[in-house]
PDB file of C-alpha atoms in Angstrom:
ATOM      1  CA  UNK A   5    -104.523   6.070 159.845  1.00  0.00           C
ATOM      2  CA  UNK A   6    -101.486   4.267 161.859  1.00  0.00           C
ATOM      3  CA  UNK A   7    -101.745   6.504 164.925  1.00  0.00           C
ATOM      4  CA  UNK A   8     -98.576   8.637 165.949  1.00  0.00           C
ATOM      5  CA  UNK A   9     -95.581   7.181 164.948  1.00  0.00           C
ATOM      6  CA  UNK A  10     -92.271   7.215 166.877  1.00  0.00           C
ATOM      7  CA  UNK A  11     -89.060   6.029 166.603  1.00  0.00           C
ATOM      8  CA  UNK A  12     -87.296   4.175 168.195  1.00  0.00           C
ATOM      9  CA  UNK A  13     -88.745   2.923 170.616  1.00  0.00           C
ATOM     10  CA  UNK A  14     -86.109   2.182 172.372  1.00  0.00           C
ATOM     11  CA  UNK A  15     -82.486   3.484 172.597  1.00  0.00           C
ATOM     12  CA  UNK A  16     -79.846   2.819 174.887  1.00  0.00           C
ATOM     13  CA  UNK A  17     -76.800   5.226 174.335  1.00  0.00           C
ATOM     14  CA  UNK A  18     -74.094   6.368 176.304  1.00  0.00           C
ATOM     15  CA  UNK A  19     -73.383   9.536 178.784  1.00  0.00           C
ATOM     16  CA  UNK A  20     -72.594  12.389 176.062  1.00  0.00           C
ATOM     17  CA  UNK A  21     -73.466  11.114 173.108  1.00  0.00           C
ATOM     18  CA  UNK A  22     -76.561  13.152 170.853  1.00  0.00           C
ATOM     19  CA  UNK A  23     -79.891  11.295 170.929  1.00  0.00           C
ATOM     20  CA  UNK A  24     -82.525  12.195 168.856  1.00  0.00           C
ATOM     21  CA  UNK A  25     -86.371  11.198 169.237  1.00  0.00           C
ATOM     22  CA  UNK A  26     -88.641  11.122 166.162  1.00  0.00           C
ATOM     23  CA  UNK A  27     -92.369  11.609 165.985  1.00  0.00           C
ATOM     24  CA  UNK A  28     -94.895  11.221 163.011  1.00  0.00           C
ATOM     25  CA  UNK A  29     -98.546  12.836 163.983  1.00  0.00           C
ATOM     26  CA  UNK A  30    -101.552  12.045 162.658  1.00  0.00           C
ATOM     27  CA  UNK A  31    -102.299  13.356 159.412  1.00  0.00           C
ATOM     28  CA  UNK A  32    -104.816  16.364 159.711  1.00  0.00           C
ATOM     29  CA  UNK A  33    -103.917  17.177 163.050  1.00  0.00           C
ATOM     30  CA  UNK A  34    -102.436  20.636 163.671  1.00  0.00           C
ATOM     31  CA  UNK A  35    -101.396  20.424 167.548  1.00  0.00           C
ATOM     32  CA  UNK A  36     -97.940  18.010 168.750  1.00  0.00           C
ATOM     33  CA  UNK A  37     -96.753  17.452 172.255  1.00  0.00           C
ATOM     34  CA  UNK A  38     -93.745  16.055 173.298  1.00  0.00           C
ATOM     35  CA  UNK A  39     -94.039  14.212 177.084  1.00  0.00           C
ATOM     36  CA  UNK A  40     -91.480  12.913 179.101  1.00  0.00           C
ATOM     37  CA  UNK A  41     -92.713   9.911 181.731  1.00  0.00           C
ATOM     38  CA  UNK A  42     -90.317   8.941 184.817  1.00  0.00           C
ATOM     39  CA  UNK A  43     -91.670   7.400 188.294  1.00  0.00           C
ATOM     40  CA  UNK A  44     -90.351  10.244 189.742  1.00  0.00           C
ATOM     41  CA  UNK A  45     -92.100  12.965 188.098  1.00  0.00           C
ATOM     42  CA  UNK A  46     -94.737  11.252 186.444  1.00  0.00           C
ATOM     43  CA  UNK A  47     -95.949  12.739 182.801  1.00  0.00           C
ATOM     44  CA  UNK A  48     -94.329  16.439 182.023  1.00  0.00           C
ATOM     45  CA  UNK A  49     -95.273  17.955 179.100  1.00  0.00           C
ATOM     46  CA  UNK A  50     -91.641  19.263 177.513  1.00  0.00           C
ATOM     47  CA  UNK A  51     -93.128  21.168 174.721  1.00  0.00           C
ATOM     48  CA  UNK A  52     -95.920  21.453 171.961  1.00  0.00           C
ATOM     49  CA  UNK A  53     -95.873  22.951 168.853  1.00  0.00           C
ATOM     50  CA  UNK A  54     -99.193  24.456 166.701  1.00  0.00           C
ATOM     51  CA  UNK A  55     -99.002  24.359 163.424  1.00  0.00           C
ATOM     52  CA  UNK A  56     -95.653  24.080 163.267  1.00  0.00           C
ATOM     53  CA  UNK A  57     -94.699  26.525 165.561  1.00  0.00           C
ATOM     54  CA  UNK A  58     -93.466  26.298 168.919  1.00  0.00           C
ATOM     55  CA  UNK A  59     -95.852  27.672 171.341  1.00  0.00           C
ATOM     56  CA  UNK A  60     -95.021  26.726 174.829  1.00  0.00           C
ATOM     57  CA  UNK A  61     -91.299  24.816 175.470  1.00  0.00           C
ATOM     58  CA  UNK A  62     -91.045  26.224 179.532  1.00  0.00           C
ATOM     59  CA  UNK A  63     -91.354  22.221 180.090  1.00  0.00           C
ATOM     60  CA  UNK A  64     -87.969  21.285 178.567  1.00  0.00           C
ATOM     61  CA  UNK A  65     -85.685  20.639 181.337  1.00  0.00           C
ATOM     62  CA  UNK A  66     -82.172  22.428 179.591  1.00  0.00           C
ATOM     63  CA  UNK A  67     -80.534  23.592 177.059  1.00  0.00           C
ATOM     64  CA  UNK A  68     -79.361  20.427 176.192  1.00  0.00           C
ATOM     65  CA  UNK A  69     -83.082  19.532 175.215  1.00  0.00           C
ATOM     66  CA  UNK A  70     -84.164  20.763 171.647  1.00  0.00           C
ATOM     67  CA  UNK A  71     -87.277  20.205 169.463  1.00  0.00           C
ATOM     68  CA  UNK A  72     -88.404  21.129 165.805  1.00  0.00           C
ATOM     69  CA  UNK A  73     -91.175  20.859 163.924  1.00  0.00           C
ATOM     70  CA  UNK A  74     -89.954  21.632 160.090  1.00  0.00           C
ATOM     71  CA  UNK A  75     -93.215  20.493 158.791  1.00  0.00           C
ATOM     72  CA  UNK A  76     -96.497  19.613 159.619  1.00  0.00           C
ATOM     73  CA  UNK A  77     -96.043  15.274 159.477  1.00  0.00           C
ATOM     74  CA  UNK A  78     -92.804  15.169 161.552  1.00  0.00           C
ATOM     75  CA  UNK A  79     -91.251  16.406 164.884  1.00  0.00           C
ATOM     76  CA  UNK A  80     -87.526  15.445 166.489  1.00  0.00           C
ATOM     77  CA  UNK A  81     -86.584  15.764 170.070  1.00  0.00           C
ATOM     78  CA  UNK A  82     -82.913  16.132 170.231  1.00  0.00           C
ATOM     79  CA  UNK A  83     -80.534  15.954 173.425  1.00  0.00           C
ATOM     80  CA  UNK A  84     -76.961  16.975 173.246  1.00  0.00           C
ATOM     81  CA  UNK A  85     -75.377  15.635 175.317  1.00  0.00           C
ATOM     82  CA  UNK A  86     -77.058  12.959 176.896  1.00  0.00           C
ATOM     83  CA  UNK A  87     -77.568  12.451 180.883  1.00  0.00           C
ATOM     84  CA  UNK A  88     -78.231   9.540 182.990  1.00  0.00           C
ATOM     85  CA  UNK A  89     -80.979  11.824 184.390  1.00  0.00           C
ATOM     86  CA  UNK A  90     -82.809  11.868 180.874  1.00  0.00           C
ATOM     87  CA  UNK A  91     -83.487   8.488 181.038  1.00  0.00           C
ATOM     88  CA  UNK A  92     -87.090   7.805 180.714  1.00  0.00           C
ATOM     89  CA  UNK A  93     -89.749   7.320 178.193  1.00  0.00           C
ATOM     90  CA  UNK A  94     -90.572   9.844 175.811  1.00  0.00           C
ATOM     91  CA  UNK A  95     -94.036  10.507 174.164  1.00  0.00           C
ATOM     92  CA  UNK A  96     -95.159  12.401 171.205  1.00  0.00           C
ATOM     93  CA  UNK A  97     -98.857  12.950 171.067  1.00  0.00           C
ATOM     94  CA  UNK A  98    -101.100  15.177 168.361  1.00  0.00           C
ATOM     95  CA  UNK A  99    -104.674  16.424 167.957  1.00  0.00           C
ATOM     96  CA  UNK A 100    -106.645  18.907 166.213  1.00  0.00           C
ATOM     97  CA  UNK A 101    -105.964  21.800 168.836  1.00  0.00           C
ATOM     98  CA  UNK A 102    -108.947  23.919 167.485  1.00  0.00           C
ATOM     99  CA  UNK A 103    -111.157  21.482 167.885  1.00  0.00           C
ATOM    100  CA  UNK A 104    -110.115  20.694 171.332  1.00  0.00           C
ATOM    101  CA  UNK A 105    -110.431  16.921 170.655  1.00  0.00           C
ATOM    102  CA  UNK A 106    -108.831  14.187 172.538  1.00  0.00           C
ATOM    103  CA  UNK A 107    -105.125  13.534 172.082  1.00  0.00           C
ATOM    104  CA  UNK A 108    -103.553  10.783 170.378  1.00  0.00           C
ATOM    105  CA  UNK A 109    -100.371   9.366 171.700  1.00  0.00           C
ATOM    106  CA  UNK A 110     -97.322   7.358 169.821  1.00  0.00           C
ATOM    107  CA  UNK A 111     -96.350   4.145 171.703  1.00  0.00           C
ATOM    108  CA  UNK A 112     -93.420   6.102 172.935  1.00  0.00           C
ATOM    109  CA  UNK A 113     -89.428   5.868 172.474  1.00  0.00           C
ATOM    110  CA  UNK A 114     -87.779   4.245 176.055  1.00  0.00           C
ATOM    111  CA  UNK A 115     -84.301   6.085 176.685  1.00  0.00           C
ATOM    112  CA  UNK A 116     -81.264   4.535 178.330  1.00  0.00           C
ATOM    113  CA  UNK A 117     -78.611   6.625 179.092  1.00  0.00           C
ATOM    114  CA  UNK A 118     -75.867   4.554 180.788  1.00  0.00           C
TER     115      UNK A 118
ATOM    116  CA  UNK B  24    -101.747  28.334 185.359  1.00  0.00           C
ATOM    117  CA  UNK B  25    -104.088  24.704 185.612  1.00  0.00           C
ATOM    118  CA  UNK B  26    -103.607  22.086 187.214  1.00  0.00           C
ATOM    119  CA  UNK B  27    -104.531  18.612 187.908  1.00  0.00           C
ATOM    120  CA  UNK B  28    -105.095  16.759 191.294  1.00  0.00           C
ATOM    121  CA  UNK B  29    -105.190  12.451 191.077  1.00  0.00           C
ATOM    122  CA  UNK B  30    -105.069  12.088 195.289  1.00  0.00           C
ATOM    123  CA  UNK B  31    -104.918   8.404 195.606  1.00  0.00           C
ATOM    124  CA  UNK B  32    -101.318   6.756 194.228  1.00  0.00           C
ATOM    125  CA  UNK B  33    -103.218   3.518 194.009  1.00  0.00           C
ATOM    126  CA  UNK B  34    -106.614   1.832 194.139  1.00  0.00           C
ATOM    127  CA  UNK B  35    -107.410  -1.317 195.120  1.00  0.00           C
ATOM    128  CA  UNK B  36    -110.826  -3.119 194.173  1.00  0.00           C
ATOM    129  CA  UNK B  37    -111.664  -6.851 194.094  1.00  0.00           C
ATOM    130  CA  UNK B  38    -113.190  -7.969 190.641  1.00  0.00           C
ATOM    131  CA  UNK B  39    -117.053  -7.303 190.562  1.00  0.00           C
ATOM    132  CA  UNK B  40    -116.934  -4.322 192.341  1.00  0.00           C
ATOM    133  CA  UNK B  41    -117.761  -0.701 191.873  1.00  0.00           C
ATOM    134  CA  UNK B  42    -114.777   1.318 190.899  1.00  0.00           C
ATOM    135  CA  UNK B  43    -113.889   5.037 191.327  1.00  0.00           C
ATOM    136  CA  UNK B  44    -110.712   6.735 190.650  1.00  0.00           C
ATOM    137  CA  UNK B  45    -110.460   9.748 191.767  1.00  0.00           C
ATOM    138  CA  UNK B  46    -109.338  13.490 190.000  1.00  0.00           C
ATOM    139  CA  UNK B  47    -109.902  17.173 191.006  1.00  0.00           C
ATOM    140  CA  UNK B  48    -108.868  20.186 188.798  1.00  0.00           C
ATOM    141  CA  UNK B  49    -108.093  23.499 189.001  1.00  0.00           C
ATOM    142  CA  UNK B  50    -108.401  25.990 185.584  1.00  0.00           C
ATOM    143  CA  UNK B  51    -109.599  29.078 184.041  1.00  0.00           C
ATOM    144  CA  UNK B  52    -112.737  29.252 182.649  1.00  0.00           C
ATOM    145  CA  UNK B  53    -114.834  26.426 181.532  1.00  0.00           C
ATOM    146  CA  UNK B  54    -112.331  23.245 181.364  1.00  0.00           C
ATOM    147  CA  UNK B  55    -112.222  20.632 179.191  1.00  0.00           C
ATOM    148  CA  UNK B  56    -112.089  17.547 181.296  1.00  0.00           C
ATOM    149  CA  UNK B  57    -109.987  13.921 179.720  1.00  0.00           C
ATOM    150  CA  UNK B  58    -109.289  10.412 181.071  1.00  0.00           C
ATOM    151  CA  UNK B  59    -106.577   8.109 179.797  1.00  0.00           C
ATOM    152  CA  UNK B  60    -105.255   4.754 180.416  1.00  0.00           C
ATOM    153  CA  UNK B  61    -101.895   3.416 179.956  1.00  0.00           C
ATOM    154  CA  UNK B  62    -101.307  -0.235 180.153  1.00  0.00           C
ATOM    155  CA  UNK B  63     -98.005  -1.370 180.801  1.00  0.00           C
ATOM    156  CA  UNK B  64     -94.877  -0.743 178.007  1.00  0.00           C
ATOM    157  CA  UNK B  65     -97.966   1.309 176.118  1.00  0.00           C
ATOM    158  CA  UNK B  66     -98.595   4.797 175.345  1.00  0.00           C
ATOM    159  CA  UNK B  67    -101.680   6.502 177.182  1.00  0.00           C
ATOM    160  CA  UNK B  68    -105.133   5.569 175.239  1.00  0.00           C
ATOM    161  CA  UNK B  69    -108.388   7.918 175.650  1.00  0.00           C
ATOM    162  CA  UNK B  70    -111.047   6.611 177.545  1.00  0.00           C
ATOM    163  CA  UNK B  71    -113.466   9.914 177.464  1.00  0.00           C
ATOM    164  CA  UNK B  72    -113.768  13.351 177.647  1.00  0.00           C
ATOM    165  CA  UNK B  73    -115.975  16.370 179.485  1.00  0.00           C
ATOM    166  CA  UNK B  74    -116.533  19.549 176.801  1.00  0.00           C
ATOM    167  CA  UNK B  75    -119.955  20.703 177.764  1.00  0.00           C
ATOM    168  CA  UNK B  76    -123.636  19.737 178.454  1.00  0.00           C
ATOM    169  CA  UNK B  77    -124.505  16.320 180.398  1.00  0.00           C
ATOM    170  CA  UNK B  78    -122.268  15.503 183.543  1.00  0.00           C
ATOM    171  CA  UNK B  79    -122.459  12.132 183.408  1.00  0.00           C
ATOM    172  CA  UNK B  80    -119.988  11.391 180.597  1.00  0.00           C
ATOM    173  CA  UNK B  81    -119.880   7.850 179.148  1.00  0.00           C
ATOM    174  CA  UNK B  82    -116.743   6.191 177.038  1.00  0.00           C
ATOM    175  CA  UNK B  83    -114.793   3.475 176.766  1.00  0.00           C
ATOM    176  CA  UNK B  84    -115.045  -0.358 178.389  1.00  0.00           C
ATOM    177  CA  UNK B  85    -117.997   0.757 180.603  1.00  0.00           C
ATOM    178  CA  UNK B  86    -115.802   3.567 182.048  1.00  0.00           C
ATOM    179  CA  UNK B  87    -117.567   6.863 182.997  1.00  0.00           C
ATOM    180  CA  UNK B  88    -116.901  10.316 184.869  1.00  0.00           C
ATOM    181  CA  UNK B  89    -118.746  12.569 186.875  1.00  0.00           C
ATOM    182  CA  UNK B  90    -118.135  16.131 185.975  1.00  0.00           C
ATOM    183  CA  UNK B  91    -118.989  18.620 189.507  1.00  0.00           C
ATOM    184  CA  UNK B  92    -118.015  22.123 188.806  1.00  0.00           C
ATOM    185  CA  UNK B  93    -118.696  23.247 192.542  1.00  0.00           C
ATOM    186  CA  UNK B  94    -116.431  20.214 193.403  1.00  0.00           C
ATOM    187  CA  UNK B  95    -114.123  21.008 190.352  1.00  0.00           C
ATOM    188  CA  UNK B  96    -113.848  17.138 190.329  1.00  0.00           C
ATOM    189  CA  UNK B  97    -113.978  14.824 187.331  1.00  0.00           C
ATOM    190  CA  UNK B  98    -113.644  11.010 188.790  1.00  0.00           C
ATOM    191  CA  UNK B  99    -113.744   8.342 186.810  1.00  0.00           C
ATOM    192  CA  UNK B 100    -116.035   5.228 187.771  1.00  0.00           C
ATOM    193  CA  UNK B 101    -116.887   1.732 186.182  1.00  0.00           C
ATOM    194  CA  UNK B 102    -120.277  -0.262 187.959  1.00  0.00           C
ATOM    195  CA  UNK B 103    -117.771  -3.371 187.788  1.00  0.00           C
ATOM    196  CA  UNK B 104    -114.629  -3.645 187.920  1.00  0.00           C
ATOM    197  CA  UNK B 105    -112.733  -6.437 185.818  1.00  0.00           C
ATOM    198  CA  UNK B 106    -109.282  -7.668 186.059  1.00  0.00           C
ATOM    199  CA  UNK B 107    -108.233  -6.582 182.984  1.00  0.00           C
ATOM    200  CA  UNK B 108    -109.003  -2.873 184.020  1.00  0.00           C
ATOM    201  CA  UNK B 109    -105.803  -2.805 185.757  1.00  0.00           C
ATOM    202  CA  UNK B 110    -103.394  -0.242 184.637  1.00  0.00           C
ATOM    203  CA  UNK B 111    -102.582   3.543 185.118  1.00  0.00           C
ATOM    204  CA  UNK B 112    -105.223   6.064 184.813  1.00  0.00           C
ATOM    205  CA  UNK B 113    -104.262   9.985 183.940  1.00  0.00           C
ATOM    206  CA  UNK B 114    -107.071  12.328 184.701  1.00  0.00           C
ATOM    207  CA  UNK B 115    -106.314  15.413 181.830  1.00  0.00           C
ATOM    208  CA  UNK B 116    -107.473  19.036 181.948  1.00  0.00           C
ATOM    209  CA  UNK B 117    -107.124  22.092 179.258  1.00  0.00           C
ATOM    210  CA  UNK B 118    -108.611  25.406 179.605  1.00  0.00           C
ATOM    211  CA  UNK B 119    -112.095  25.941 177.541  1.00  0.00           C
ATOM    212  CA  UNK B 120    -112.405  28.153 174.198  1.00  0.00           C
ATOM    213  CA  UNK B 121    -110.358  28.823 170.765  1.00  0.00           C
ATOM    214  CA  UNK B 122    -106.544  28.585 171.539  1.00  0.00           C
ATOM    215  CA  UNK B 123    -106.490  26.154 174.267  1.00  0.00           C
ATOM    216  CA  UNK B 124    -103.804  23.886 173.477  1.00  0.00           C
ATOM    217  CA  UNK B 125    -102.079  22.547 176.785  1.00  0.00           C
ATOM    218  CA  UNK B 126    -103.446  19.085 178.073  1.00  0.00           C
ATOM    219  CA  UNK B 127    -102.108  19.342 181.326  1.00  0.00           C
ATOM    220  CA  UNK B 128    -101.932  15.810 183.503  1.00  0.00           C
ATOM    221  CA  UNK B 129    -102.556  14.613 186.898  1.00  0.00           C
ATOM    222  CA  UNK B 130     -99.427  11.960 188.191  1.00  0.00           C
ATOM    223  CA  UNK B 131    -101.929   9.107 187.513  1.00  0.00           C
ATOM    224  CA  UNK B 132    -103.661   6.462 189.764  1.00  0.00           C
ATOM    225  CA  UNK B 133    -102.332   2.698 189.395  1.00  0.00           C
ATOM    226  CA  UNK B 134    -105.771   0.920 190.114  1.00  0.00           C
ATOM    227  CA  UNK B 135    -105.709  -2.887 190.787  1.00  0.00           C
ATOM    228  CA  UNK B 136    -108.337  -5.160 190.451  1.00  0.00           C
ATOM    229  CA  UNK B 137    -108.292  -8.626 192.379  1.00  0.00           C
ATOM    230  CA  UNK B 138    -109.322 -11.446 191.026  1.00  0.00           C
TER     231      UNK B 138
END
């Protein structure tokens, strides 16, 4: 297996403009998480999804923050508009939730907002 | 709701030596304990993991952790340290049993080893 896939990995884009992340889990696995990872705040978990349902999304920071999950091999992050604040780098990881294995994590997407 | 303690920003240790990096917890039930490491411009790898029976957890690079539930501590610790240990170290924690889903992190440790 290639491991979580996102894309891009990085994207610099201007103050307003839409961004969306993209995230391709492992194959098999049933549980995705999308982190954020500034200095400032460290590693914040934004949102995870089981089986393709949201579960928990108290971590994303706005409204302008949005995340699907239409099937079970690919995720999107989406921010309309865009922020300077939101700059950062942005993780998607999977795992096999009922198994309560390990999680796997993509080599993340690096956000400029200028 | 759980949570995850890393105390020290940064650790320091000169090539050779015994490392320990250091995490405390604090959960419902019976946790399910997780190291990672993140080397620079990388996402976060797994190192090991705590689900139940020995304490003395073993994993990856000669890395291993020390599970104390009266301590609710889970530090991570390598006999000797090598230089190309350095990077960022998240200590992980999610609540035991069916349904558990949310791997909550600690800020993570930057350790340093000196040549």
């Amino acid at each position: 297996d290639a491991g979580v896939i996102q894309s891009p990995r990085h994207e610099v884009t201007e103050m307003g403009q839409e961004v969306t992340l993209r995230c391709k889990p492992i194959s098999g696995h049933n549980s995705l998480f999308w982190y954020r990872q500034t200095m400032m705040r460290g590693l914040e978990l934004l949102i995870y999804f089981n089986n393709n349902v949201p579960i928990d999304d108290s971590g994303m920071p706005e409204d302008r923050f949005s995340a699907k999950m239409p099937n079970a091999s690919f995720s999107t992050l989406k921010i309309q508009p865009s922020e300077p604040r939101d700059s950062a780098v942005y993780f998607c990881a999977s795992n096999q939730a009922r198994r309560n294995t390990e999680a796997f994590f993509g080599q993340g997407t690096r956000l400029t907002v200028v | 709701a759980q949570s995850v303690a890393q105390p020290e920003d940064q650790v320091n240790v000169a090539e050779g030596n015994p490392l320990t990096v250091k995490c405390t917890y604090s959960v419902s039930g019976n946790p399910y304990l997780f190291w990672y490491v993140q080397y620079p411009n990388r996402g976060l790898q797994f190192l090991l993991k705590y689900i139940t029976g020995d304490n003395l957890v073993k994993g990856s690079y000669g890395f291993e952790a020390e599970f104390n539930k009266s301590q609710t501590s889970f530090h991570l610790k390598k006999p000797s340290a090598l230089v190309s240990d350095s990077a960022l170290y998240f200590c992980a924690v999610t609540p035991g049993g069916a349904g558990s889903y949310q791997l909550t992190f600690g800020k993570g440790t930057k350790l340093s080893v000196i040549p």
